[in-house]
XYZ file of C-alpha atoms in Angstrom:
565
model
C 103.564 -62.703 50.689
C 105.982 -59.808 50.644
C 107.515 -58.819 47.304
C 110.994 -59.304 48.768
C 110.193 -62.961 49.371
C 108.587 -63.317 45.972
C 111.821 -62.262 44.342
C 113.706 -64.943 46.191
C 111.464 -67.865 45.279
C 110.762 -67.114 41.614
C 111.233 -70.059 39.247
C 114.749 -70.730 37.952
C 115.494 -71.661 34.338
C 118.963 -72.490 33.020
C 120.618 -70.077 30.595
C 122.447 -71.414 27.508
C 125.874 -72.968 27.860
C 127.559 -70.904 25.134
C 129.102 -67.650 26.305
C 130.878 -65.031 24.248
C 131.826 -61.364 24.264
C 131.009 -60.324 20.729
C 131.065 -56.557 20.385
C 128.985 -53.869 22.047
C 125.557 -55.000 23.214
C 123.311 -56.294 25.969
C 124.703 -59.151 28.073
C 124.095 -61.158 31.187
C 127.128 -61.995 33.302
C 127.114 -65.239 35.309
C 129.701 -66.315 37.858
C 131.147 -69.804 37.351
C 131.243 -70.636 41.072
C 128.962 -73.204 42.691
C 126.400 -70.444 43.257
C 126.068 -69.706 39.540
C 124.660 -66.261 40.284
C 124.233 -63.398 37.845
C 125.700 -59.934 38.131
C 123.295 -57.030 38.575
C 123.699 -53.288 38.925
C 121.617 -52.750 42.016
C 122.849 -49.504 43.509
C 124.265 -46.226 42.263
C 125.847 -45.369 45.591
C 129.263 -46.778 46.406
C 130.520 -46.682 49.977
C 133.271 -44.051 50.060
C 135.539 -46.037 52.374
C 135.475 -49.126 50.185
C 135.903 -47.082 47.038
C 139.056 -45.628 48.503
C 140.285 -49.121 49.423
C 139.586 -50.449 45.935
C 141.355 -47.665 44.085
C 144.351 -47.939 46.437
C 144.766 -51.631 45.685
C 143.097 -53.177 48.727
C 140.342 -55.762 48.863
C 136.870 -54.360 49.338
C 133.197 -54.518 48.464
C 131.458 -52.793 45.568
C 127.961 -52.096 46.794
C 126.780 -50.958 43.396
C 127.059 -54.563 42.186
C 125.210 -57.618 43.443
C 124.485 -61.155 42.269
C 121.103 -62.863 42.045
C 119.912 -66.371 41.230
C 117.045 -65.722 38.807
C 117.680 -62.904 36.307
C 114.988 -63.417 33.682
C 112.630 -60.623 34.784
C 115.158 -58.404 36.529
C 116.134 -55.304 34.493
C 119.228 -54.804 36.649
C 120.697 -57.999 35.133
C 120.653 -56.509 31.618
C 124.111 -54.976 31.303
C 125.276 -53.061 28.260
C 128.970 -53.782 27.617
C 130.798 -51.444 25.283
C 134.409 -50.977 24.290
C 136.110 -48.074 26.042
C 137.599 -46.276 23.059
C 139.231 -43.672 25.273
C 141.324 -46.258 27.135
C 144.953 -47.052 26.317
C 144.546 -50.837 26.287
C 142.476 -52.836 23.777
C 140.556 -54.879 26.331
C 139.142 -51.952 28.348
C 135.340 -51.760 28.598
C 132.458 -49.855 30.126
C 129.483 -51.573 31.745
C 126.184 -49.764 31.973
C 122.754 -50.499 33.456
C 120.117 -48.746 35.485
C 121.324 -45.509 33.891
C 124.788 -45.696 35.460
C 128.276 -47.163 35.164
C 128.906 -48.299 38.754
C 132.635 -48.723 38.122
C 133.070 -45.239 36.747
C 135.130 -44.369 39.799
C 137.850 -46.684 38.474
C 138.288 -44.444 35.475
C 138.009 -41.353 37.639
C 141.015 -42.678 39.542
C 143.079 -43.524 36.477
C 142.149 -47.214 36.400
C 140.441 -49.237 33.685
C 137.855 -52.024 33.719
C 139.146 -54.929 31.636
C 137.433 -58.065 30.366
C 139.865 -60.787 29.477
C 139.075 -64.288 28.153
C 140.179 -67.462 29.884
C 138.981 -70.395 27.782
C 135.200 -70.012 27.508
C 135.077 -67.720 30.530
C 136.234 -64.198 31.382
C 138.055 -62.276 34.070
C 136.559 -58.892 35.009
C 139.138 -56.741 36.730
C 140.234 -53.223 37.460
C 143.741 -52.307 36.478
C 145.915 -49.337 37.325
C 149.602 -49.686 36.692
C 150.867 -52.634 38.741
C 147.612 -52.871 40.707
C 145.013 -55.399 39.525
C 141.840 -56.288 41.442
C 139.365 -58.919 40.180
C 135.593 -58.886 40.533
C 134.459 -61.962 42.471
C 131.109 -63.217 43.708
C 131.406 -63.129 47.459
C 131.032 -66.411 49.353
C 127.776 -66.655 51.245
C 124.141 -65.842 50.650
C 124.368 -62.046 50.463
C 125.503 -61.933 46.856
C 127.413 -58.671 47.048
C 130.483 -58.239 44.851
C 134.042 -58.043 46.122
C 137.230 -56.952 44.432
C 140.277 -58.990 45.384
C 143.758 -59.873 44.194
C 144.136 -62.770 41.787
C 145.304 -65.267 44.400
C 142.154 -64.760 46.536
C 138.721 -66.314 45.897
C 140.021 -68.138 42.821
C 136.888 -70.262 42.526
C 134.739 -67.116 42.270
C 136.788 -65.046 39.820
C 135.592 -66.334 36.449
C 132.445 -65.199 34.651
C 130.411 -66.258 31.621
C 129.000 -63.630 29.255
C 125.684 -64.309 27.481
C 124.436 -62.020 24.705
C 120.752 -61.300 25.356
C 119.417 -62.353 21.959
C 115.750 -62.676 22.899
C 115.601 -66.409 22.171
C 118.094 -68.617 24.047
C 118.762 -65.819 26.530
C 115.889 -63.409 26.951
C 114.276 -60.777 29.091
C 110.640 -61.476 30.005
C 107.965 -59.741 32.049
C 106.565 -61.432 35.148
C 103.197 -59.807 35.877
C 101.551 -59.629 39.282
C 99.252 -62.622 39.767
C 97.035 -60.525 42.042
C 96.436 -57.817 39.431
C 94.174 -59.581 36.961
C 91.286 -58.169 34.914
C 89.451 -60.714 32.803
C 92.118 -63.037 31.401
C 94.904 -60.408 31.481
C 97.622 -59.869 34.077
C 99.360 -56.566 34.771
C 102.494 -55.140 36.335
C 104.676 -52.042 36.117
C 108.265 -51.894 34.942
C 110.951 -49.239 34.842
C 113.984 -50.243 32.771
C 116.924 -48.231 31.496
C 116.846 -50.030 28.134
C 114.257 -49.615 25.337
C 112.362 -52.715 24.253
C 109.747 -53.998 21.841
C 106.755 -55.928 23.145
C 106.161 -59.568 22.312
C 102.939 -61.095 21.086
C 99.790 -60.739 23.203
C 101.381 -57.926 25.204
C 100.500 -54.272 25.583
C 102.177 -51.325 27.266
C 100.528 -48.229 28.700
C 101.476 -44.973 30.305
C 99.270 -42.779 32.502
C 98.128 -39.329 31.430
C 95.901 -36.654 32.892
C 92.658 -37.347 34.733
C 90.286 -36.000 37.394
C 91.398 -36.605 40.949
C 89.840 -33.828 42.972
C 86.115 -34.683 43.012
C 83.632 -37.332 41.983
C 85.146 -40.694 40.995
C 88.943 -40.227 40.706
C 90.379 -41.450 37.407
C 93.438 -41.095 35.193
C 93.754 -41.814 31.494
C 95.420 -45.039 30.396
C 97.242 -44.496 27.082
C 98.592 -47.349 24.992
C 102.153 -47.287 23.645
C 102.479 -48.542 20.097
C 104.766 -51.589 20.300
C 108.060 -50.037 21.436
C 108.790 -48.735 24.932
C 111.480 -46.005 25.185
C 114.372 -46.290 27.601
C 113.852 -44.992 31.146
C 110.065 -44.941 30.719
C 107.889 -46.252 33.573
C 105.003 -48.208 32.049
C 102.185 -50.632 32.807
C 102.496 -53.973 31.014
C 99.565 -56.225 30.067
C 100.266 -59.958 29.623
C 98.259 -63.093 28.981
C 100.545 -65.356 31.026
C 102.337 -65.359 34.363
C 105.364 -67.109 32.831
C 108.108 -64.668 31.703
C 109.017 -67.142 28.936
C 105.643 -66.302 27.368
C 106.211 -62.556 27.806
C 109.552 -62.030 26.060
C 110.524 -58.590 24.818
C 113.220 -57.605 22.306
C 115.890 -55.216 23.568
C 116.519 -52.226 21.309
C 119.432 -49.874 20.740
C 120.608 -47.204 18.320
C 118.155 -46.128 15.622
C 115.684 -48.865 16.653
C 115.070 -47.181 19.989
C 111.846 -45.116 20.125
C 111.682 -41.491 21.195
C 110.773 -40.361 24.685
C 107.061 -40.159 25.522
C 105.702 -36.859 26.816
C 102.875 -36.530 29.285
C 103.589 -39.710 31.269
C 102.590 -39.164 34.906
C 104.152 -42.380 36.184
C 107.478 -42.205 38.007
C 110.070 -44.969 38.087
C 112.343 -46.463 40.733
C 115.663 -48.055 39.754
C 116.970 -49.121 43.138
C 115.798 -50.631 46.394
C 119.049 -51.449 48.136
C 119.408 -51.932 51.882
C 122.617 -53.447 53.271
C 123.079 -53.838 57.030
C 126.409 -54.311 58.822
C 126.826 -55.327 62.488
C 128.589 -52.876 64.714
C 131.155 -54.500 67.010
C 130.161 -52.087 69.767
C 127.074 -53.760 71.252
C 126.815 -51.492 74.282
C 124.311 -49.236 72.588
C 121.585 -51.329 70.863
C 120.394 -48.326 68.869
C 123.767 -48.266 67.116
C 124.136 -51.988 66.471
C 123.868 -51.561 62.731
C 125.357 -49.295 60.160
C 123.574 -49.303 56.815
C 124.070 -48.487 53.160
C 120.626 -47.580 51.967
C 119.361 -46.454 48.569
C 115.587 -46.583 48.692
C 112.430 -44.535 48.193
C 110.153 -44.898 51.174
C 106.475 -45.343 50.362
C 104.279 -42.424 51.417
C 100.523 -43.055 51.280
C 99.859 -39.317 51.211
C 101.954 -38.821 48.091
C 101.926 -42.097 46.150
C 99.665 -44.708 44.566
C 100.707 -48.011 42.978
C 99.118 -50.346 40.439
C 96.243 -52.452 41.756
C 92.533 -53.144 41.402
C 89.679 -50.725 42.108
C 86.407 -52.639 42.400
C 87.805 -55.321 40.125
C 89.065 -52.829 37.535
C 92.596 -51.683 36.809
C 93.566 -48.726 38.935
C 96.026 -47.028 41.239
C 95.722 -47.819 44.919
C 97.226 -47.214 48.334
C 99.942 -49.863 48.587
C 99.691 -52.774 50.984
C 102.735 -54.629 52.285
C 102.494 -57.169 49.445
C 103.301 -54.425 46.935
C 106.328 -53.124 48.864
C 109.720 -54.270 50.050
C 109.703 -54.609 53.815
C 112.946 -54.565 55.787
C 113.223 -55.513 59.422
C 116.488 -56.036 61.271
C 116.528 -57.584 64.743
C 119.516 -57.100 67.037
C 121.297 -59.964 68.755
C 119.289 -59.411 71.934
C 116.131 -60.187 69.893
C 114.409 -57.199 71.399
C 115.212 -54.166 69.272
C 113.957 -53.877 65.703
C 116.101 -51.629 63.529
C 116.022 -50.609 59.904
C 112.318 -51.286 59.592
C 110.845 -49.689 56.478
C 108.312 -49.934 53.648
C 109.975 -49.174 50.333
C 109.022 -49.024 46.678
C 110.443 -52.068 44.837
C 113.282 -51.678 42.355
C 112.402 -51.288 38.679
C 108.742 -50.552 39.366
C 106.556 -47.510 38.727
C 104.360 -45.442 41.004
C 101.918 -42.581 40.541
C 102.678 -39.409 42.516
C 99.759 -37.465 43.981
C 99.400 -34.186 45.768
C 98.889 -34.560 49.496
C 95.704 -32.491 49.244
C 93.925 -35.290 47.315
C 95.227 -38.198 49.397
C 91.892 -38.638 51.149
C 89.871 -38.323 47.930
C 91.964 -41.069 46.295
C 92.217 -43.342 49.330
C 89.810 -45.831 47.728
C 91.731 -45.841 44.466
C 92.047 -44.109 41.103
C 90.458 -45.820 38.104
C 92.650 -46.237 35.027
C 90.483 -45.710 31.946
C 91.036 -45.414 28.211
C 89.363 -42.583 26.316
C 86.146 -44.551 25.821
C 86.112 -45.502 29.480
C 86.437 -41.850 30.476
C 83.536 -40.911 28.199
C 81.420 -43.705 29.656
C 82.292 -42.722 33.215
C 81.426 -39.087 32.621
C 78.218 -40.080 30.865
C 76.934 -42.491 33.499
C 75.743 -41.574 36.957
C 74.305 -43.897 39.573
C 72.516 -43.442 42.838
C 72.063 -46.364 45.194
C 69.716 -48.112 42.733
C 69.169 -46.591 39.288
C 71.483 -45.408 36.519
C 71.333 -41.999 34.803
C 72.719 -40.793 31.501
C 73.364 -37.269 30.300
C 70.748 -35.934 27.906
C 71.662 -35.205 24.311
C 70.410 -31.632 24.510
C 73.351 -30.879 26.771
C 73.370 -28.786 29.883
C 73.251 -30.304 33.327
C 70.355 -32.667 32.609
C 70.094 -36.436 32.792
C 67.525 -39.181 32.280
C 66.935 -42.339 34.249
C 68.219 -45.152 32.016
C 68.717 -48.309 34.080
C 66.897 -50.107 36.856
C 68.861 -53.256 37.574
C 68.595 -52.788 41.329
C 65.271 -50.957 41.557
C 62.579 -52.764 43.531
C 59.701 -51.960 45.871
C 59.048 -48.260 46.267
C 61.470 -46.117 44.265
C 61.590 -42.341 44.315
C 63.369 -40.787 41.330
C 65.541 -37.932 42.643
C 65.227 -34.410 41.263
C 69.014 -34.015 41.151
C 71.993 -36.347 41.057
C 75.722 -35.746 41.382
C 77.762 -37.125 38.503
C 81.063 -38.981 38.679
C 82.581 -35.762 37.359
C 81.467 -34.002 40.541
C 78.815 -31.833 38.841
C 75.145 -31.749 39.837
C 72.497 -32.661 37.246
C 68.724 -32.169 37.034
C 66.781 -35.353 36.314
C 64.516 -34.317 33.413
C 63.540 -37.586 31.754
C 62.810 -41.291 32.001
C 64.408 -43.055 29.036
C 62.740 -45.698 26.879
C 62.638 -49.222 28.365
C 64.037 -47.990 31.680
C 61.748 -50.043 33.949
C 60.542 -52.459 31.272
C 59.470 -55.877 32.612
C 60.468 -54.991 36.171
C 58.319 -57.317 38.263
C 59.802 -56.036 41.535
C 58.699 -52.422 41.186
C 55.579 -51.687 43.271
C 55.624 -47.896 43.579
C 57.312 -45.101 41.632
C 57.573 -41.403 42.491
C 58.316 -38.976 39.659
C 59.629 -35.509 40.661
C 58.535 -32.192 39.189
C 61.816 -31.917 37.226
C 60.829 -34.725 34.820
C 59.310 -33.520 31.516
C 59.419 -36.652 29.342
C 58.957 -40.405 29.528
C 60.226 -42.658 26.725
C 58.535 -45.566 24.977
C 57.881 -48.719 27.036
C 59.423 -47.096 30.132
C 57.029 -48.978 32.437
C 55.956 -51.699 30.050
C 55.469 -55.036 31.776
C 55.552 -53.585 35.313
C 52.610 -55.759 36.273
C 53.105 -55.355 40.034
C 53.144 -51.571 39.936
C 50.468 -50.400 42.414
C 51.101 -46.660 42.685
C 52.519 -43.906 40.515
C 53.012 -40.520 42.158
C 53.654 -37.603 39.795
C 54.619 -34.138 41.044
C 54.295 -32.530 37.593
C 51.366 -30.135 37.046
C 50.890 -30.795 33.331
C 50.577 -34.385 32.082
C 54.135 -35.485 31.263
C 54.879 -35.898 27.555
C 55.170 -39.540 26.596
C 57.290 -41.129 23.874
C 56.387 -41.375 20.182
C 54.516 -44.584 21.016
C 52.734 -43.299 24.082
C 50.543 -46.371 24.414
C 53.619 -48.507 25.088
C 54.709 -46.523 28.140
C 52.327 -48.292 30.528
C 51.625 -51.394 28.464
C 51.043 -54.271 30.870
C 50.361 -52.004 33.874
C 46.972 -52.743 35.437
C 45.011 -49.487 35.102
C 42.314 -50.865 37.417
C 44.534 -51.582 40.433
C 47.381 -49.099 39.958
C 46.554 -45.724 41.525
C 47.856 -42.522 39.965
C 48.551 -39.670 42.410
C 48.960 -36.152 40.966
C 48.782 -32.572 42.285
C 45.180 -31.857 43.320
C 44.804 -28.984 40.839
C 45.964 -31.257 37.996
C 43.550 -34.162 38.453
C 41.203 -33.081 35.665
C 44.109 -32.521 33.249
C 45.432 -36.042 33.787
C 41.954 -37.538 33.484
C 41.520 -35.771 30.132
C 44.827 -37.064 28.728
C 44.562 -39.911 26.220
C 47.092 -42.147 28.019
C 47.171 -40.871 31.598
C 43.389 -40.830 31.650
C 43.281 -44.625 31.360
C 44.097 -44.954 35.070
C 40.787 -45.635 36.859
C 41.912 -44.140 40.144
C 43.499 -40.688 39.882
C 43.801 -39.107 43.316
C 45.300 -35.961 44.792
C 48.602 -35.805 46.603
C 49.855 -33.108 48.937
C 53.428 -32.085 49.560
C 53.657 -33.605 53.048
C 52.052 -34.131 56.427
C 53.094 -30.715 57.667
C 51.364 -29.022 54.726
C 47.822 -30.199 55.585
C 45.431 -29.397 58.388
C 43.669 -32.344 59.962
C 40.539 -32.311 62.087
C 41.974 -33.872 65.228
C 38.540 -34.078 66.841
C 37.468 -36.745 64.388
C 38.750 -40.242 63.839
C 40.688 -40.126 60.587
C 42.045 -43.582 59.822
C 45.606 -43.747 58.506
C 46.529 -46.454 55.983
C 49.803 -47.598 54.477
C 50.287 -48.130 50.740
C 49.222 -51.766 51.089
C 45.804 -50.685 52.346
C 46.446 -51.732 55.930
C 45.184 -49.470 58.734
C 48.141 -48.321 60.834
C 46.456 -45.606 62.984
C 42.934 -44.699 64.030
C 43.678 -41.065 64.714
C 45.519 -38.948 62.192
C 46.627 -36.709 65.047
C 49.006 -39.500 66.059
C 50.794 -39.430 62.711
C 54.070 -38.380 64.363
C 54.302 -41.832 65.906
C 54.824 -43.365 62.483
C 58.175 -43.646 60.734
C 58.961 -41.645 57.606
C 57.014 -42.857 54.609
C 53.888 -42.497 52.467
C 50.401 -42.913 53.975
C 46.773 -42.428 52.922
C 44.323 -40.288 54.935
C 40.783 -39.671 53.686
C 41.762 -40.826 50.178
C 44.728 -38.496 49.974
C 48.334 -39.627 49.781
C 50.466 -38.031 52.511
C 54.241 -38.083 52.764
C 55.631 -37.997 56.294
C 59.115 -36.506 56.091
């Protein structure tokens, strides 16, 4: 479901009945009409024609202001009202949200915004000399604000003011139900006001990372309790209900300082207003629009999402964007279609040159996660870990997916994009693996840890390309404990057979045979019948000269193991 629709159907909870303007502070402003909608600052662009009409005393629309039904998780509904100490009258005020005062043009034109009580409610109006225009919630579903004379729209002229105290009236975070890791939900928020997190909540910003090669990642850095104003952040919550995710709004000395190094960018507005053009002769000009949006660009942006079940930054789908689509009266022409970043959300900008490399997502990792990622390397089956001695060397450490015939590679490419030599087999790597039947150890390996092959009772062949018997762990006897020395054949370089037979541990294998580099490195007597066998002892060819008919693999000819490449 599109985010635009989600905003319209969010749950509605009643705000408190008491309303009062009590000094400078954060407020919500609710119209007393049958709609009961709340004022928001949703646009920092005011149509020039209407602005001129307003300041000249005529009725008009203020497209920087809008009303909504459910304000609890909408930062644009948090309005800071402060006394205008530069004004001549005592009841002149400024309203501020989303980093702007959308009625600033009143003051620029010699007018003042006034808030005047009427019983338990208030009039909000602009005044300049004998001219007075009142803010009213426009009739209809659009929810845009009009200014009109006092005798017009009387039922929509009064407003209630609610101090946002964090208890009866609060601001809460509604996370994205689709972005869940474990029992935690996540979302992004970009608000002009500073706030302190509630219980069971965390806030993060995004720092540097590696995006150009290997597994793309960026560092996830936690913010300690208080989020500065105008700071795009990622919020972690334990509940989808904003009532469980309340934050405390801050001001003055309680507000934290700006955070440096945050790579996230924020969006305040996503405002698209369409107006029909009375001239229907040209369908391409049927609509004029006031638009204040940032269009999503997959080559330059990533948004919060999941990467293989983990928190990350991804190419946005329609569900993460606001989609607009206007159809003309002839039902044929689609106008104003666009995919825009939602208001009060954050995105991660990327360079176009790495768009392809990050198409599958950017992992968000804390410092430990980055260390783990850089320390772990996987091929299609086994896991490798960097060796303590440093350099570009790794050891095989995990075998969760290893089965059948596994060939340890000589080199692997790490998640950091660097290439590493495989120089060891760590302790317990293949321990108790009942699915491993054949293992090939490359010439790069110089050590095997304790119990590396312990319990591999179905291991039938071990092929070692190392000339000298490989050094075993401190408990060498445990390396092959449980391997059947009678039925498991050890293949080594032909010149090294005697060395392996003389070794205390390697020499326990009853069958130690020679291996050559490959089928193209041996000369066969094609005039004789040389039977070709597979590793299971089954005859697959009568004539070794027909070896090219066989697929790539390992075969046995005259007692020698041959690799067909």
